[in-house]
Coordinates of C-alpha atoms and ligand atoms in Angstrom, one line a residue:
Chain A
M1 CA 11.5 -84.3 9.0
D2 CA 13.1 -82.2 11.7
F3 CA 11.7 -79.1 10.0
A4 CA 8.2 -80.6 9.9
D5 CA 8.4 -81.5 13.5
G6 CA 9.5 -78.1 14.5
A7 CA 6.8 -76.4 12.4
L8 CA 4.2 -78.7 14.0
S9 CA 5.3 -78.0 17.6
A10 CA 5.5 -74.3 16.8
F11 CA 2.0 -74.4 15.5
R12 CA 0.7 -76.2 18.5
A13 CA 2.3 -73.8 21.0
V14 CA 1.1 -70.8 19.1
F15 CA -2.4 -72.2 18.6
A16 CA -3.0 -72.9 22.3
S17 CA -1.5 -69.6 23.6
G18 CA -3.2 -67.6 20.8
L19 CA -6.5 -69.0 21.7
V20 CA -6.1 -68.2 25.4
L21 CA -5.0 -64.6 24.7
S22 CA -7.8 -64.1 22.1
S23 CA -10.4 -65.3 24.5
L24 CA -9.2 -62.9 27.3
Y25 CA -9.1 -60.0 24.8
V26 CA -12.7 -60.8 23.6
M27 CA -13.9 -60.5 27.2
I28 CA -12.1 -57.3 27.9
A29 CA -12.8 -55.7 24.5
A30 CA -16.5 -56.5 24.5
G31 CA -17.1 -54.3 27.5
L32 CA -15.1 -51.5 26.0
A33 CA -17.0 -51.8 22.7
L34 CA -20.3 -51.8 24.5
V35 CA -19.6 -48.5 26.2
W36 CA -18.1 -47.1 23.0
S37 CA -21.1 -47.9 20.9
T38 CA -23.6 -46.7 23.6
L39 CA -21.9 -43.5 24.8
G40 CA -19.3 -42.8 22.2
I41 CA -16.5 -42.7 24.7
F42 CA -13.5 -44.9 25.6
N43 CA -13.3 -45.9 29.2
F44 CA -9.7 -45.8 30.2
A45 CA -10.6 -47.1 33.7
H46 CA -11.7 -50.4 32.2
G47 CA -8.4 -52.1 32.9
A48 CA -8.3 -50.8 36.5
I49 CA -11.8 -52.1 37.0
M50 CA -10.6 -55.5 35.8
V51 CA -7.9 -55.4 38.4
I52 CA -10.2 -54.5 41.3
G53 CA -12.4 -57.4 40.2
A54 CA -9.4 -59.7 40.6
Y55 CA -8.4 -58.3 44.0
V56 CA -12.0 -58.5 45.3
A57 CA -12.2 -62.1 44.2
W58 CA -8.9 -62.8 46.0
T59 CA -10.1 -61.1 49.2
V60 CA -13.4 -63.0 49.3
S61 CA -12.2 -66.4 48.0
I62 CA -8.7 -66.7 49.5
D63 CA -8.3 -64.1 52.3
L64 CA -11.7 -64.7 53.7
G65 CA -11.8 -68.3 52.5
L66 CA -15.4 -68.1 51.3
G67 CA -14.7 -70.1 48.1
Q68 CA -14.4 -69.4 44.4
V69 CA -18.1 -68.9 43.6
A70 CA -18.5 -66.3 46.3
G71 CA -15.3 -64.7 45.0
L72 CA -16.6 -64.5 41.5
V73 CA -19.9 -63.1 42.5
A74 CA -18.3 -60.5 44.7
A75 CA -15.9 -59.5 41.9
L76 CA -18.8 -59.1 39.4
A77 CA -20.8 -57.0 41.8
A78 CA -17.9 -54.8 42.8
S79 CA -16.8 -54.2 39.3
A80 CA -20.3 -53.5 38.1
L81 CA -20.7 -51.0 41.0
I82 CA -17.5 -49.3 40.1
G83 CA -18.6 -49.1 36.5
V84 CA -21.8 -47.4 37.5
A85 CA -19.8 -45.0 39.7
V86 CA -17.3 -44.2 36.8
N87 CA -20.3 -43.5 34.6
R88 CA -22.0 -41.3 37.1
L89 CA -19.0 -39.3 38.3
L90 CA -16.6 -39.2 35.3
V91 CA -18.8 -39.5 32.2
Q92 CA -22.4 -38.3 32.7
P93 CA -21.5 -34.8 33.9
F94 CA -19.7 -34.1 30.6
L95 CA -22.1 -35.8 28.2
A96 CA -23.5 -32.6 26.8
Q97 CA -20.0 -31.2 26.1
P98 CA -19.1 -31.1 22.4
N99 CA -15.5 -32.4 23.1
I100 CA -16.8 -35.3 25.2
I101 CA -14.4 -37.8 23.9
L102 CA -11.3 -35.8 24.9
I103 CA -12.8 -34.8 28.3
T104 CA -13.6 -38.4 29.2
V105 CA -10.1 -39.6 28.1
M106 CA -8.8 -37.4 30.9
T107 CA -11.5 -38.1 33.5
T108 CA -11.5 -41.9 33.0
L109 CA -7.7 -41.9 32.9
S110 CA -7.7 -40.1 36.3
G111 CA -10.2 -42.7 37.4
A112 CA -7.8 -45.4 36.4
F113 CA -5.0 -43.9 38.4
F114 CA -7.3 -43.5 41.4
L115 CA -8.4 -47.1 41.3
E116 CA -4.8 -48.4 40.8
N117 CA -3.6 -46.4 43.7
S118 CA -6.5 -47.4 45.9
A119 CA -5.7 -51.0 45.0
L120 CA -2.1 -50.4 46.1
L121 CA -3.3 -48.9 49.4
I122 CA -5.9 -51.5 50.1
W123 CA -4.1 -54.7 49.0
G124 CA -0.5 -53.6 49.3
P125 CA 2.4 -54.2 46.9
R126 CA 2.7 -57.9 47.5
I127 CA 1.6 -59.8 44.4
K128 CA -1.3 -62.1 44.7
Q129 CA -2.8 -64.9 42.6
L130 CA -6.2 -66.6 42.4
E131 CA -6.8 -70.3 42.4
K132 CA -7.6 -71.9 39.0
I133 CA -11.2 -72.6 38.5
V134 CA -10.6 -76.2 37.6
D135 CA -7.5 -78.4 38.3
G136 CA -5.6 -80.5 35.9
N137 CA -4.6 -80.1 32.2
V138 CA -6.4 -80.4 28.9
F139 CA -4.8 -81.4 25.6
L140 CA -5.5 -79.0 22.8
A141 CA -4.1 -79.6 19.4
G142 CA -1.4 -81.7 21.0
T143 CA -0.4 -79.1 23.6
A144 CA -1.2 -79.3 27.3
I145 CA -3.0 -76.3 28.6
S146 CA -4.5 -75.9 32.1
G147 CA -8.1 -76.7 32.6
H148 CA -8.5 -73.1 33.7
E149 CA -7.3 -71.9 30.3
A150 CA -9.7 -74.3 28.6
V151 CA -12.5 -72.8 30.6
I152 CA -11.5 -69.3 29.4
I153 CA -11.5 -70.6 25.8
V154 CA -14.9 -72.0 26.0
V155 CA -16.6 -69.3 28.1
A156 CA -15.4 -66.3 26.0
P157 CA -17.5 -67.2 22.9
L158 CA -20.5 -68.2 25.1
M159 CA -20.3 -64.8 26.8
M160 CA -20.3 -63.1 23.4
L161 CA -23.3 -65.1 22.3
A162 CA -25.1 -64.1 25.5
L163 CA -24.2 -60.4 25.1
W164 CA -25.4 -60.5 21.5
A165 CA -28.7 -62.1 22.3
F166 CA -29.2 -59.7 25.2
L167 CA -28.7 -56.7 22.9
R168 CA -30.7 -58.2 20.1
F169 CA -33.8 -59.6 21.9
S170 CA -34.3 -58.2 25.4
W171 CA -36.2 -55.0 26.0
T172 CA -33.3 -53.5 27.9
G173 CA -30.8 -54.6 25.2
K174 CA -32.9 -53.0 22.5
A175 CA -33.3 -49.9 24.5
I176 CA -29.6 -49.6 25.0
R177 CA -29.1 -49.8 21.2
A178 CA -32.0 -47.4 20.7
V179 CA -30.3 -44.8 22.9
A180 CA -27.1 -45.3 21.0
Q181 CA -28.7 -44.8 17.6
N182 CA -31.0 -41.9 18.4
R183 CA -31.1 -40.6 22.0
E184 CA -33.9 -38.1 21.5
F185 CA -36.2 -40.4 19.7
A186 CA -35.5 -43.0 22.4
E187 CA -36.5 -40.5 25.1
L188 CA -39.7 -39.8 23.2
S189 CA -40.4 -43.5 23.1
G190 CA -40.4 -43.6 26.9
I191 CA -36.8 -44.9 27.4
R192 CA -34.7 -43.2 30.1
P193 CA -31.2 -42.8 28.6
E194 CA -29.4 -42.3 32.0
R195 CA -30.7 -45.7 33.1
M196 CA -29.5 -47.3 29.9
Y197 CA -26.1 -45.7 30.1
A198 CA -25.8 -47.0 33.7
I199 CA -26.8 -50.5 32.7
A200 CA -24.4 -50.6 29.7
F201 CA -21.6 -49.4 32.0
A202 CA -22.5 -52.0 34.7
I203 CA -22.4 -54.8 32.1
S204 CA -19.2 -53.6 30.6
A205 CA -17.5 -53.4 34.0
A206 CA -18.8 -56.8 35.0
L207 CA -17.3 -58.3 31.9
A208 CA -14.0 -56.6 32.9
G209 CA -14.3 -58.0 36.4
F210 CA -14.9 -61.5 35.0
A211 CA -11.9 -61.2 32.8
G212 CA -9.9 -60.0 35.9
V213 CA -10.9 -63.2 37.8
M214 CA -9.9 -65.3 34.8
L215 CA -6.6 -63.5 34.3
G216 CA -5.8 -63.4 38.0
A217 CA -5.3 -67.2 38.1
I218 CA -2.8 -67.3 35.3
R219 CA -0.9 -64.1 35.9
F220 CA 0.1 -62.3 39.1
I221 CA -2.3 -59.7 40.3
T222 CA -0.7 -56.3 40.7
P223 CA -2.4 -52.8 40.6
T224 CA -1.2 -52.3 37.1
L225 CA -2.1 -55.7 35.7
G226 CA -4.9 -54.1 33.7
A227 CA -2.7 -51.6 31.7
D228 CA -1.4 -54.0 29.0
P229 CA -4.7 -55.8 28.4
L230 CA -6.5 -52.5 28.2
I231 CA -4.2 -51.3 25.4
K232 CA -4.7 -54.6 23.5
A233 CA -8.4 -54.3 24.0
M234 CA -8.4 -50.8 22.6
I235 CA -6.5 -52.0 19.6
V236 CA -9.1 -54.8 19.2
V237 CA -12.1 -52.4 19.4
I238 CA -10.6 -50.0 16.9
L239 CA -9.6 -52.8 14.6
G240 CA -13.0 -54.3 14.8
G241 CA -14.6 -51.1 13.6
L242 CA -15.6 -49.5 16.9
G243 CA -18.4 -51.2 18.6
S244 CA -19.9 -54.1 16.5
I245 CA -19.8 -57.4 18.3
P246 CA -18.7 -59.5 15.3
G247 CA -15.9 -56.9 14.6
T248 CA -14.8 -57.0 18.2
I249 CA -14.6 -60.8 18.1
L250 CA -12.7 -60.8 14.8
G251 CA -10.3 -58.1 16.2
A252 CA -9.7 -60.0 19.4
Y253 CA -8.8 -63.3 17.7
L254 CA -6.6 -61.4 15.3
V255 CA -4.7 -59.6 18.0
G256 CA -4.5 -62.7 20.3
F257 CA -3.1 -64.9 17.6
G258 CA -0.9 -62.2 16.2
E259 CA 0.6 -61.7 19.6
A260 CA 1.1 -65.4 20.1
V261 CA 2.8 -65.8 16.7
S262 CA 4.9 -62.8 17.1
T263 CA 5.9 -63.7 20.7
Y264 CA 7.0 -67.2 19.5
F265 CA 9.0 -66.1 16.6
L266 CA 10.2 -62.6 17.5
G267 CA 10.1 -62.7 21.3
A268 CA 8.1 -60.6 23.7
Y269 CA 10.4 -57.7 23.3
W270 CA 9.6 -57.0 19.6
T271 CA 5.9 -58.0 19.8
Q272 CA 4.6 -54.7 21.2
A273 CA 6.3 -52.7 18.4
M274 CA 5.2 -55.3 15.8
M275 CA 1.5 -55.1 17.0
F276 CA 1.4 -51.3 16.8
F277 CA 3.0 -51.4 13.3
V278 CA 0.4 -53.9 12.0
F279 CA -2.3 -51.9 13.8
I280 CA -1.4 -48.7 12.1
L281 CA -0.9 -50.4 8.7
I282 CA -4.4 -51.9 8.9
L283 CA -5.9 -48.5 9.7
V284 CA -4.1 -46.9 6.8
I285 CA -5.7 -49.4 4.5
R286 CA -9.0 -49.6 6.2
P287 CA -9.5 -46.4 8.3
N288 CA -12.9 -47.6 9.7
G289 CA -11.5 -50.8 11.0
L290 CA -11.9 -54.3 9.6
M291 CA -15.7 -54.5 9.9
G292 CA -16.5 -50.8 10.3
R293 CA -19.0 -48.9 8.3
E294 CA -18.6 -45.5 6.8
Chain G
M1 CA -66.0 -25.1 30.0
P2 CA -64.1 -28.4 30.5
E3 CA -60.4 -28.5 31.5
P4 CA -58.2 -28.4 28.3
I5 CA -56.3 -31.6 27.6
L6 CA -53.2 -29.6 27.0
N7 CA -52.6 -26.1 28.4
V8 CA -49.5 -24.1 27.6
D9 CA -49.4 -20.9 29.7
D10 CA -47.0 -18.0 29.1
L11 CA -44.2 -20.3 27.9
V12 CA -40.7 -18.8 27.5
T13 CA -37.8 -20.8 26.2
G14 CA -35.0 -20.7 23.7
Y15 CA -31.4 -21.8 23.0
G16 CA -28.4 -20.5 24.8
R17 CA -29.4 -17.0 25.9
Q18 CA -31.6 -16.4 22.8
P19 CA -35.3 -16.7 23.6
V20 CA -37.4 -18.3 20.8
L21 CA -40.8 -18.5 22.5
H22 CA -41.8 -15.2 24.2
G23 CA -44.7 -16.0 26.5
L24 CA -46.7 -18.4 24.3
S25 CA -50.1 -19.5 25.5
L26 CA -52.2 -22.1 23.9
S27 CA -54.8 -24.8 24.7
V28 CA -56.0 -28.0 23.1
L29 CA -59.6 -28.6 24.3
E30 CA -61.2 -31.9 24.9
G31 CA -62.2 -33.5 21.6
E32 CA -60.7 -31.0 19.2
A33 CA -57.9 -31.4 16.7
L34 CA -55.7 -28.4 16.7
G35 CA -53.5 -27.2 13.8
L36 CA -50.5 -24.9 14.1
I37 CA -49.2 -22.9 11.2
G38 CA -46.7 -20.1 10.8
P39 CA -43.5 -19.2 9.0
N40 CA -40.3 -21.2 9.3
G41 CA -38.0 -20.6 12.2
H42 CA -40.7 -19.0 14.4
G43 CA -40.7 -21.5 17.2
K44 CA -43.2 -24.3 16.3
T45 CA -40.7 -27.1 16.7
T46 CA -39.3 -25.4 19.8
L47 CA -42.8 -25.4 21.3
F48 CA -43.2 -29.1 20.6
R49 CA -39.8 -30.0 22.0
T50 CA -40.6 -28.1 25.2
V51 CA -44.0 -29.6 25.6
S52 CA -42.6 -33.1 25.2
G53 CA -39.7 -32.5 27.6
L54 CA -36.8 -32.5 25.2
N55 CA -36.2 -28.8 25.9
R56 CA -36.5 -27.0 29.3
A57 CA -39.0 -24.3 29.8
W58 CA -37.4 -21.1 31.1
S59 CA -40.7 -19.9 32.6
G60 CA -44.4 -20.6 32.2
Q61 CA -46.3 -23.7 32.7
I62 CA -47.4 -26.8 30.7
R63 CA -50.4 -28.8 32.0
F64 CA -51.5 -32.1 30.5
M65 CA -54.8 -33.6 31.5
G66 CA -54.8 -31.5 34.6
E67 CA -51.3 -32.3 35.7
D68 CA -48.3 -29.9 35.7
I69 CA -45.8 -31.6 33.4
T70 CA -43.4 -28.7 33.2
G71 CA -39.9 -30.0 33.9
L72 CA -40.7 -33.7 33.7
S73 CA -38.4 -35.7 31.5
A74 CA -39.3 -36.7 27.9
A75 CA -39.7 -40.3 29.0
Q76 CA -42.1 -39.4 31.8
I77 CA -44.2 -37.3 29.6
A78 CA -44.4 -40.0 26.9
E79 CA -45.5 -42.4 29.6
R80 CA -48.4 -40.2 30.4
G81 CA -49.7 -40.4 26.9
L82 CA -48.5 -37.1 25.4
V83 CA -46.5 -38.5 22.4
H84 CA -44.4 -36.3 20.2
V85 CA -43.6 -37.4 16.6
P86 CA -40.6 -35.2 15.8
Q87 CA -39.9 -33.3 12.6
G88 CA -37.6 -35.0 10.0
N89 CA -37.0 -38.1 12.2
R90 CA -34.3 -40.6 11.3
L91 CA -35.7 -43.2 13.7
F92 CA -33.3 -45.9 15.0
P93 CA -31.4 -46.3 11.7
Q94 CA -29.9 -49.8 12.4
M95 CA -33.1 -51.3 13.6
S96 CA -35.9 -53.1 11.8
V97 CA -39.3 -51.4 11.3
E98 CA -40.7 -54.0 13.7
D99 CA -38.2 -53.4 16.5
C100 CA -38.6 -49.6 16.0
L101 CA -42.3 -49.9 16.4
D102 CA -42.1 -52.2 19.4
L103 CA -39.8 -49.7 21.2
G104 CA -42.6 -47.1 20.8
A105 CA -44.4 -49.1 23.5
F106 CA -41.4 -49.4 25.7
S107 CA -42.8 -48.4 29.1
P108 CA -43.9 -51.6 30.9
A109 CA -47.6 -50.4 31.2
K110 CA -47.8 -50.2 27.4
R111 CA -45.9 -53.4 26.4
D112 CA -48.9 -55.6 27.1
N113 CA -51.0 -53.9 24.5
G114 CA -48.0 -53.7 22.1
A115 CA -49.0 -56.5 19.7
A116 CA -52.6 -55.3 19.4
T117 CA -51.4 -51.8 18.8
R118 CA -48.9 -52.9 16.2
D119 CA -51.7 -54.7 14.3
R120 CA -53.6 -51.4 14.3
V121 CA -50.6 -49.6 13.0
F122 CA -50.2 -52.1 10.2
A123 CA -53.9 -51.7 9.3
I124 CA -53.4 -48.0 9.0
F125 CA -50.0 -48.3 7.1
P126 CA -50.1 -51.7 5.3
R127 CA -46.8 -50.8 3.6
L128 CA -45.1 -51.1 7.0
A129 CA -46.3 -54.6 7.4
E130 CA -44.6 -55.5 4.1
R131 CA -41.4 -53.9 5.3
R132 CA -41.4 -55.0 8.9
K133 CA -38.0 -56.7 8.7
Q134 CA -36.3 -53.8 6.7
R135 CA -33.9 -51.5 8.5
C136 CA -35.1 -48.0 9.1
R137 CA -32.0 -46.6 7.5
T138 CA -33.0 -48.0 4.1
L139 CA -36.6 -46.6 4.1
S140 CA -37.9 -43.9 1.9
G141 CA -38.8 -40.5 3.3
G142 CA -42.5 -41.4 3.2
E143 CA -42.1 -44.8 4.8
R144 CA -39.9 -43.2 7.5
Q145 CA -42.7 -40.8 8.3
M146 CA -45.1 -43.6 8.5
V147 CA -42.9 -45.5 11.0
A148 CA -42.5 -42.3 13.0
I149 CA -46.3 -41.9 13.3
G150 CA -46.6 -45.6 13.9
C151 CA -44.1 -45.4 16.8
G152 CA -46.1 -42.5 18.2
L153 CA -49.3 -44.7 18.0
M154 CA -47.4 -47.5 19.8
G155 CA -47.0 -45.1 22.7
Q156 CA -50.8 -45.3 23.0
P157 CA -51.2 -41.6 23.1
K158 CA -54.1 -39.5 24.4
L159 CA -52.6 -36.6 22.6
L160 CA -50.4 -37.1 19.5
I161 CA -48.3 -34.1 18.5
L162 CA -47.1 -34.2 14.9
D163 CA -44.4 -31.9 13.7
E164 CA -44.7 -31.3 9.9
P165 CA -45.5 -35.0 9.1
T166 CA -45.5 -34.4 5.3
L167 CA -42.3 -32.3 5.1
G168 CA -40.7 -33.0 1.7
L169 CA -43.2 -35.6 0.5
S170 CA -44.8 -35.8 -2.9
P171 CA -48.5 -34.6 -3.2
R172 CA -49.6 -38.2 -3.6
L173 CA -47.9 -39.4 -0.4
K174 CA -49.0 -36.3 1.4
G175 CA -52.6 -37.2 0.5
E176 CA -52.0 -40.7 1.8
L177 CA -50.6 -39.5 5.1
R178 CA -53.4 -37.0 5.5
D179 CA -56.0 -39.8 5.1
A180 CA -54.0 -41.9 7.6
I181 CA -53.9 -39.1 10.1
G182 CA -57.7 -38.6 9.5
A183 CA -58.2 -42.3 10.3
I184 CA -56.2 -41.9 13.5
I185 CA -58.2 -38.9 14.6
E186 CA -61.4 -41.0 14.0
T187 CA -60.2 -43.7 16.4
G188 CA -60.4 -41.0 19.2
V189 CA -56.7 -40.0 19.4
Q190 CA -56.5 -36.2 19.8
V191 CA -53.9 -34.5 17.7
L192 CA -51.9 -31.3 17.6
I193 CA -50.3 -30.8 14.1
V194 CA -47.8 -28.4 12.7
E195 CA -48.0 -28.1 9.0
Q196 CA -47.1 -25.5 6.3
D197 CA -50.1 -26.1 4.2
P198 CA -53.3 -24.4 5.4
E199 CA -55.5 -26.6 3.2
F200 CA -54.0 -29.7 4.8
L201 CA -54.8 -28.4 8.2
R202 CA -58.2 -27.1 7.4
R203 CA -59.2 -30.6 6.2
L204 CA -57.9 -32.4 9.3
T205 CA -58.3 -30.1 12.2
T206 CA -61.2 -28.3 13.9
R207 CA -59.2 -25.2 14.8
Q208 CA -56.0 -23.5 13.7
V209 CA -53.6 -21.3 15.4
Y210 CA -51.2 -19.0 13.7
I211 CA -47.8 -18.7 15.4
E212 CA -45.3 -15.9 14.6
E213 CA -42.2 -14.8 16.4
G214 CA -42.7 -17.2 19.3
R215 CA -46.3 -16.1 20.1
V216 CA -49.8 -17.0 19.1
R217 CA -50.8 -14.4 16.7
E218 CA -54.3 -15.4 15.8
D219 CA -56.9 -18.1 16.4
F220 CA -59.2 -19.4 13.7
D221 CA -62.2 -21.6 13.6
A222 CA -62.1 -23.9 10.6
G223 CA -64.6 -23.2 8.0
S224 CA -65.3 -19.8 9.2
L225 CA -64.7 -16.7 7.1
E226 CA -61.6 -16.1 9.0
H227 CA -60.0 -18.9 7.0
D228 CA -59.4 -16.3 4.3
K229 CA -57.7 -14.1 6.8
M230 CA -55.3 -16.9 7.7
M231 CA -54.5 -17.5 4.1
E232 CA -53.8 -13.8 3.8
M233 CA -51.5 -13.7 6.8
Y234 CA -49.6 -16.8 5.8
F235 CA -49.2 -16.0 2.2
G236 CA -49.3 -12.3 2.4
L237 CA -52.1 -12.2 -0.2
R238 CA -54.9 -9.9 -0.2
Ligands
ADP1 N1 -30.7 -26.5 18.4 C1 -30.9 -25.2 18.2 N2 -29.9 -24.3 18.7 C2 -30.0 -23.0 18.5 N3 -31.0 -22.4 17.9 C3 -32.0 -23.2 17.4 C4 -32.0 -24.6 17.6 N4 -33.1 -25.1 17.0 C5 -33.8 -24.1 16.6 N5 -33.2 -22.9 16.8 C6 -33.7 -21.5 16.4 O1 -34.9 -21.3 17.1 C7 -35.8 -20.6 16.2 C8 -37.1 -21.4 16.1 O2 -36.8 -22.6 15.4 P1 -37.9 -23.7 15.2 O3 -38.6 -23.9 16.6 O4 -37.3 -24.9 14.6 O5 -38.9 -23.1 14.2 P2 -40.1 -23.7 13.3 O6 -40.3 -25.1 13.7 O7 -41.2 -22.8 13.5 O8 -39.5 -23.6 11.9 C9 -35.0 -20.4 14.9 O9 -34.5 -19.1 14.9 C10 -33.9 -21.4 15.0 O10 -32.8 -21.0 14.3
MG2 MG1 -40.1 -26.9 12.6

């Protein structure tokens, strides 16, 4: 009886926190995967862009007092803009190089440091927090979670659906995929690759900014808030088989729930090590990720 | 004499520091179908890639319908109606035949006519209509070539340039494609074709040009006695 009760409450706690974590990882990883599948690079500034999104939302909604909607819109616009700048300054100049992946690891990593330090200069070392989108609590599987977390849980899959439909059905989405699959043939079809790269980067960064606004209300905003989620999101993208949306979703829920289970039973201290261990183990068994093709 | 639809003048280009075309000049006149022939590795594909904007010209000029297009991007040139169907194209491997064709009419000015153009492509290549939902990656070489030409037509070309459209295909498929290209020419699309088979070119085109070592070596009128000379140059026969 005691054991059953304990197991049940453990399950409840893990389920709720796992779902919240997974949903955040889906949002962050989807942008990373979009850029990877379009340009074949990892954007290490993705986490820092997320943080800037959170800070901008804080400035507009709390500091200037213009409200949450304005804060969100400003955050999306600012992060998209930074995404376009990262692409233009740190990625495009090196696209023709044969070792593009390695070069852009270094350039986007420096971009991340630049953004983090700029955030420190602009917003200072004092931690900040955003207001939750909705007040009150929601009961999920017998555990109380905040309404804000419930919004995250609901919005994440909807965003994935929207992203999938955009890439699948819209002219621009199809053109982004076309450039990814065969750049030269896309050009001969009248598609301008530079424009598609910029759009892909803008969408990716806006997704990061959105995740930043969501995260900024349940964690404290610091310049390095993006570092840990970025690593998790990279694990998600690699696990998911680099770039496919279904793979990314599967990877995100796996990592999110894995982290929740491990944190509950092993504690936060061991969870990092545990995650990397499982990550490497999976890649040994399936080197192309869970849903990756040859 | 009317202004040529395409005029390549003293074109020099190459890869790295190595020139491939050494001052090549060539015109496609209004109404004619021009064939290019010549040994492998002598710059025919490089010429096409430079004309369509995939490669940069080092010097010389390319004019299309009276406009200087040297240095324009590939997308800009395609928009103007000079459409390049590249050699050995793998298309968009993960996309369906239908999506691939639709993207051929990407530029906003061409989208409106997309559906009608696609029907015409399906009329020329009925097999593509049957396979419209199939992914390009899983197509046979012949079908892939049909999609490639179909995509070119979707771009609503004034001049379609085809780089070895029957490379590696069986004689039967080759005949099928030749008839399809003939039908395309009859609809009023002008073509510039590279092929390795003089007979193929002689049946489709009104004039042939022999390219060797990055230059035009000789100009032939189809059906003229000089045809024998072309066969001789190409095959080294006498
Ligand atoms: N991407 C490339 N990089 C370097 N050299 C190339 C490249 N493509 C073609 N070449 C060289 O340019 C020359 C002409 O090739 P190409 O234009 O493909 O000839 P063709 O189409 O007449 O067979 C060849 O010597 C070939 O090796
Ligand atoms: Mg060739």
